[in-house]
Amino acid sequence: MAKSIGDVVNGFDPAEAYVGTDYEITSNVYRMLVTLDPADSTKYVGDLAESWEISPDGMTITFKLKPGVLFESGKPVTAEDVVFSLRRLMQLNKYPAADFAQLGWTLDAMDTIVQAADERTVVHKLPEVRAHGTVLNTLASPRGCVVEKATVLANEKNGDLGNEWLKTHSAGAGSYRLVEWKASERIILEANPNAEVLPAVPRLVIRHVAEPATQLLLLQKGDIDIARDLGSDQIQTARSNPDLVELSGDTTAQMNLCMNMAFEPFKNPKVLEAIKWAVDCEAIAKNITPGIWDVWQASFLPRNVRGAVPSTFHKDTAKAKALLAEAGYPDGFAVTLDHFSSWPWSDVAQAIQADLAQIGVKAELIAAETGQVITKYRARQHELVLIYWATNLYDPDYNARAFCINTDDSDDSKLKSQAWRNHFVDADLSERADAAGKEFDQAKRDEMYDSLQRDFMARAPVSWLLQKRDIVMHRKEAPGLHLGGLAYLNRFAGITKS
């Protein structure tokens, strides 16, 4: 398999993994208490857990583990391993711990929050009211991966809880085990001989190939079986090759245009609305990103997340110009637009620049490496930035909190959300997003997110543009890769090779 693995920085300790390839590897090497139903991402199914019960007051979830599930060492997975793994996550306090902290988890309270009632029973006492979908989805993400306590502690150095060792090794119960990682070169997985779901291919090599054209060449020659990162041009070529098969599915990655409300014109809501009416997303999707990035000018939820509402925006230059005039900018204004220097971002940025010029807004393009753009955005130094966001959870709470809640806009704020990054402060949306995340009644919760999205769309300094499809090309003799929409739901165990 070929893909770009340059995003892997700190290896594959699930307590530290936090980007796409990290997620994909850890979720094929480890297992969680629960996972999302492959056939319906709004539902949860047991992974290590054979069942779970929610107490009448909604504040306790009791998980019963499946019997006979083994780690790669051959030892059984126990409730003690689950408790150790979740406590270890909070103790190491790497970036993934923040998502559990948002559920009210603290290291000091872990002995109360997660307990082993017996060898197969895990009891989770919610430290604060939170919708069960949010709790289960967080446990179903790689943050909830269960590591083998004995193996991890046997490889501990200087009190690091095995963190350094787990960057290049594994101690899981997934279908594969990690045997090698060389940064920006390759990852090698081998079948876990004790896995409940044995993979069809005993050894899987993932080669780092950054260039889409090189990936296609290797695939055509049969030097690789699966290409993960082809561009629109390569996909068109591959589709005419009878030896290659296309596999595709929605991801949750959304391309958006973020407006920093510290920039004077963006303090005016009519200017924010004008920008949303100015961009021709249909033309961008058709001419620049056909088949990969589709139009999805919605709110903060991608189309494959429960309750996502469609957009009210499309290109309307006359309306955008009228709004600018009403806002006091009849002749437009000058603004900088930061964007990634790679494809398709530069091309999309130029298209947006042309669209904005039609309403009098003069956008100066500033191209940079991905990390530089993200760093500048996180520091709130942008005016206008073309960027993407991919939710880590299918539950709407994750994106609602990220984009709606900003109760402390100071530079020292503890919650530096997406709303914070754009100086977007809306007390009403903040309160409603928090309330929806704590609502136990699912029907009522759905209504709350519906109205929240519609009001966010009208008021927020974010213009959603496109949503990405994951397109894979594989040789016809090597089918079986499962795409789950989120990186940690992609599964390798079904890959075969005849």
Coordinates of N, CA and C in Angstrom, one line a residue, residues 325-424:
A325 N -22.3 46.9 0.6 CA -22.7 48.3 0.5 C -23.4 48.6 1.8
E326 N -24.4 47.7 2.2 CA -25.1 48.0 3.5 C -24.2 48.0 4.7
A327 N -23.1 47.3 4.6 CA -22.2 47.2 5.7 C -21.2 48.4 5.7
G328 N -21.3 49.3 4.7 CA -20.4 50.4 4.6 C -19.1 50.2 3.8
Y329 N -19.1 49.1 3.0 CA -18.0 48.8 2.2 C -18.4 48.7 0.7
P330 N -19.0 49.8 0.2 CA -19.4 49.7 -1.2 C -18.3 49.4 -2.2
D331 N -17.1 49.8 -1.9 CA -16.0 49.6 -2.8 C -15.1 48.4 -2.3
G332 N -15.6 47.6 -1.4 CA -14.9 46.5 -0.9 C -13.8 46.9 0.1
F333 N -12.8 46.0 0.2 CA -11.6 46.3 1.1 C -10.5 45.3 0.8
A334 N -9.3 45.5 1.3 CA -8.2 44.6 1.0 C -8.1 43.6 2.2
V335 N -7.7 42.4 1.9 CA -7.5 41.4 3.0 C -6.5 40.4 2.6
T336 N -5.8 39.7 3.5 CA -4.9 38.7 3.2 C -5.6 37.3 3.3
L337 N -5.2 36.4 2.5 CA -5.8 35.0 2.5 C -4.7 34.0 2.6
D338 N -4.6 33.4 3.7 CA -3.6 32.3 3.9 C -4.1 31.0 3.4
H339 N -3.2 30.2 2.8 CA -3.6 28.9 2.3 C -2.4 28.0 2.2
F340 N -2.7 26.6 2.1 CA -1.6 25.7 1.9 C -1.1 25.8 0.5
S341 N 0.2 25.5 0.4 CA 0.8 25.7 -1.0 C 0.6 24.5 -1.9
S342 N 0.1 23.4 -1.3 CA 0.0 22.2 -2.1 C -1.4 22.1 -2.9
W343 N -1.5 21.1 -3.8 CA -2.8 20.9 -4.5 C -3.8 20.4 -3.5
P344 N -5.0 20.7 -3.6 CA -5.7 21.7 -4.5 C -5.8 23.1 -4.0
W345 N -5.1 23.3 -2.8 CA -5.4 24.5 -2.1 C -5.0 25.8 -2.8
S346 N -3.8 25.8 -3.5 CA -3.4 27.0 -4.3 C -4.4 27.3 -5.4
D347 N -4.9 26.3 -6.1 CA -5.9 26.5 -7.1 C -7.2 27.0 -6.6
V348 N -7.6 26.4 -5.5 CA -8.9 26.9 -4.9 C -8.8 28.3 -4.4
A349 N -7.6 28.6 -3.8 CA -7.4 30.0 -3.3 C -7.5 31.0 -4.4
Q350 N -6.9 30.7 -5.6 CA -6.9 31.6 -6.7 C -8.4 31.8 -7.2
A351 N -9.2 30.7 -7.2 CA -10.6 30.8 -7.6 C -11.3 31.7 -6.6
I352 N -11.1 31.5 -5.3 CA -11.7 32.4 -4.3 C -11.3 33.8 -4.5
Q353 N -10.0 34.0 -4.8 CA -9.5 35.4 -5.0 C -10.3 36.1 -6.1
A354 N -10.5 35.3 -7.2 CA -11.2 35.9 -8.4 C -12.7 36.2 -8.0
D355 N -13.3 35.3 -7.2 CA -14.7 35.5 -6.8 C -14.8 36.7 -5.9
L356 N -13.9 36.9 -5.0 CA -13.9 38.0 -4.1 C -13.7 39.3 -4.9
A357 N -12.9 39.3 -5.9 CA -12.6 40.5 -6.7 C -13.9 41.0 -7.3
Q358 N -14.8 40.1 -7.7 CA -16.0 40.5 -8.3 C -16.9 41.3 -7.4
I359 N -16.7 41.2 -6.1 CA -17.5 42.0 -5.2 C -16.7 43.1 -4.6
G360 N -15.4 43.3 -5.1 CA -14.6 44.4 -4.7 C -13.6 44.1 -3.6
V361 N -13.6 42.9 -3.1 CA -12.6 42.5 -2.0 C -11.3 42.0 -2.7
K362 N -10.3 42.7 -2.3 CA -9.0 42.4 -2.9 C -8.2 41.5 -2.0
A363 N -8.1 40.2 -2.3 CA -7.5 39.3 -1.5 C -6.0 39.0 -1.9
E364 N -5.1 39.3 -1.0 CA -3.7 39.0 -1.2 C -3.4 37.5 -0.8
L365 N -3.0 36.7 -1.7 CA -2.7 35.3 -1.4 C -1.4 35.1 -0.7
I366 N -1.4 34.3 0.4 CA -0.2 34.0 1.2 C -0.1 32.5 1.3
A367 N 0.7 31.8 0.4 CA 0.9 30.4 0.4 C 2.0 30.0 1.4
A368 N 1.8 28.8 2.0 CA 2.9 28.3 3.0 C 2.6 26.9 3.2
E369 N 3.6 26.2 3.8 CA 3.5 24.8 4.2 C 2.3 24.6 5.1
T370 N 1.8 23.4 5.1 CA 0.6 23.1 5.9 C 0.8 23.5 7.4
G371 N 1.9 23.1 8.0 CA 2.2 23.4 9.4 C 2.3 24.9 9.7
Q372 N 2.8 25.6 8.7 CA 2.9 27.1 8.9 C 1.6 27.7 8.9
V373 N 0.7 27.3 8.0 CA -0.6 27.9 8.0 C -1.4 27.6 9.2
I374 N -1.3 26.3 9.7 CA -2.1 25.9 10.8 C -1.6 26.6 12.1
T375 N -0.2 26.8 12.2 CA 0.3 27.5 13.3 C -0.1 28.9 13.4
K376 N -0.1 29.6 12.2 CA -0.6 31.0 12.2 C -2.1 31.1 12.5
Y377 N -2.9 30.1 12.1 CA -4.3 30.1 12.4 C -4.5 29.9 13.9
R378 N -3.8 29.0 14.4 CA -4.0 28.7 15.9 C -3.6 29.9 16.7
A379 N -2.6 30.7 16.2 CA -2.2 31.9 16.9 C -3.1 33.1 16.6
R380 N -4.1 32.9 15.8 CA -5.1 34.0 15.5 C -4.4 35.2 14.8
Q381 N -3.4 34.8 13.9 CA -2.7 35.9 13.2 C -3.2 36.0 11.8
H382 N -4.2 35.3 11.4 CA -4.7 35.4 10.0 C -5.8 36.5 9.9
E383 N -6.1 36.8 8.7 CA -7.3 37.6 8.4 C -8.4 36.7 7.8
L384 N -8.0 36.1 6.7 CA -8.8 35.2 6.0 C -8.0 33.9 5.8
V385 N -8.5 32.7 6.1 CA -7.6 31.5 5.9 C -8.5 30.5 5.3
L386 N -7.9 29.8 4.2 CA -8.5 28.6 3.6 C -7.9 27.4 4.3
I387 N -8.7 26.6 4.9 CA -8.2 25.5 5.8 C -9.2 24.4 5.8
Y388 N -8.9 23.3 6.5 CA -9.9 22.3 6.6 C -10.1 21.8 8.0
W389 N -11.2 21.1 8.2 CA -11.5 20.6 9.6 C -12.1 19.2 9.4
A390 N -11.6 18.3 10.1 CA -12.2 16.9 10.1 C -12.5 16.5 11.5
T391 N -13.8 16.3 11.8 CA -14.2 16.0 13.1 C -13.6 14.6 13.5
N392 N -13.3 14.5 14.8 CA -12.8 13.2 15.3 C -13.9 12.3 15.7
L393 N -15.1 12.8 15.9 CA -16.3 12.0 16.3 C -17.5 12.2 15.4
Y394 N -18.3 11.2 15.2 CA -19.5 11.3 14.5 C -20.6 12.0 15.3
D395 N -20.4 12.0 16.6 CA -21.5 12.7 17.4 C -21.3 14.2 17.2
P396 N -22.5 14.9 17.0 CA -22.4 16.3 16.7 C -21.8 17.2 17.8
D397 N -21.8 16.7 19.0 CA -21.3 17.5 20.1 C -19.9 18.0 19.8
Y398 N -19.1 17.2 19.2 CA -17.6 17.5 19.0 C -17.5 18.8 18.2
N399 N -18.2 18.8 17.0 CA -18.1 20.0 16.2 C -18.8 21.2 16.8
A400 N -19.9 20.9 17.4 CA -20.7 22.0 18.0 C -19.9 22.8 19.1
R401 N -19.2 22.0 19.9 CA -18.4 22.7 20.9 C -17.2 23.4 20.3
A402 N -16.6 22.8 19.3 CA -15.4 23.4 18.6 C -15.8 24.7 18.0
F403 N -16.9 24.8 17.3 CA -17.2 26.0 16.5 C -18.1 27.0 17.2
C404 N -18.9 26.6 18.2 CA -19.8 27.5 18.8 C -19.4 28.0 20.2
I405 N -18.6 27.2 20.9 CA -18.3 27.6 22.3 C -17.0 28.4 22.4
N406 N -17.2 29.6 22.9 CA -16.0 30.5 23.2 C -16.5 31.4 24.3
T407 N -16.2 31.0 25.6 CA -16.6 31.8 26.7 C -15.5 32.7 27.3
D408 N -14.3 32.5 26.8 CA -13.2 33.3 27.2 C -12.3 33.6 26.0
D409 N -12.4 34.8 25.5 CA -11.7 35.1 24.2 C -10.3 35.7 24.5
S410 N -9.9 35.6 25.7 CA -8.5 36.2 26.0 C -7.5 35.2 25.5
D411 N -6.3 35.8 25.3 CA -5.2 35.0 24.8 C -4.8 33.8 25.7
D412 N -5.1 34.0 27.0 CA -4.8 32.9 28.0 C -6.0 31.9 28.2
S413 N -7.0 32.0 27.3 CA -8.1 31.1 27.5 C -7.6 29.6 27.5
K414 N -8.3 28.8 28.4 CA -7.9 27.4 28.5 C -8.6 26.6 27.3
L415 N -9.7 27.1 26.8 CA -10.4 26.4 25.7 C -10.1 27.2 24.4
K416 N -9.1 26.8 23.7 CA -8.8 27.5 22.4 C -9.5 26.8 21.3
S417 N -10.8 26.9 21.2 CA -11.6 26.3 20.2 C -11.5 26.9 18.9
Q418 N -12.2 26.3 17.9 CA -12.2 27.0 16.6 C -12.9 28.3 16.7
A419 N -13.9 28.5 17.5 CA -14.6 29.8 17.7 C -13.5 30.8 18.2
W420 N -12.8 30.3 19.2 CA -11.7 31.2 19.8 C -10.7 31.7 18.8
R421 N -10.3 30.7 17.9 CA -9.3 31.1 16.9 C -9.8 32.2 15.9
N422 N -11.1 32.3 15.8 CA -11.6 33.4 14.9 C -12.2 34.5 15.7
H423 N -12.0 34.6 17.0 CA -12.5 35.6 17.9 C -14.0 35.7 17.8
F424 N -14.7 34.5 17.6 CA -16.1 34.5 17.5 C -16.7 34.2 18.9

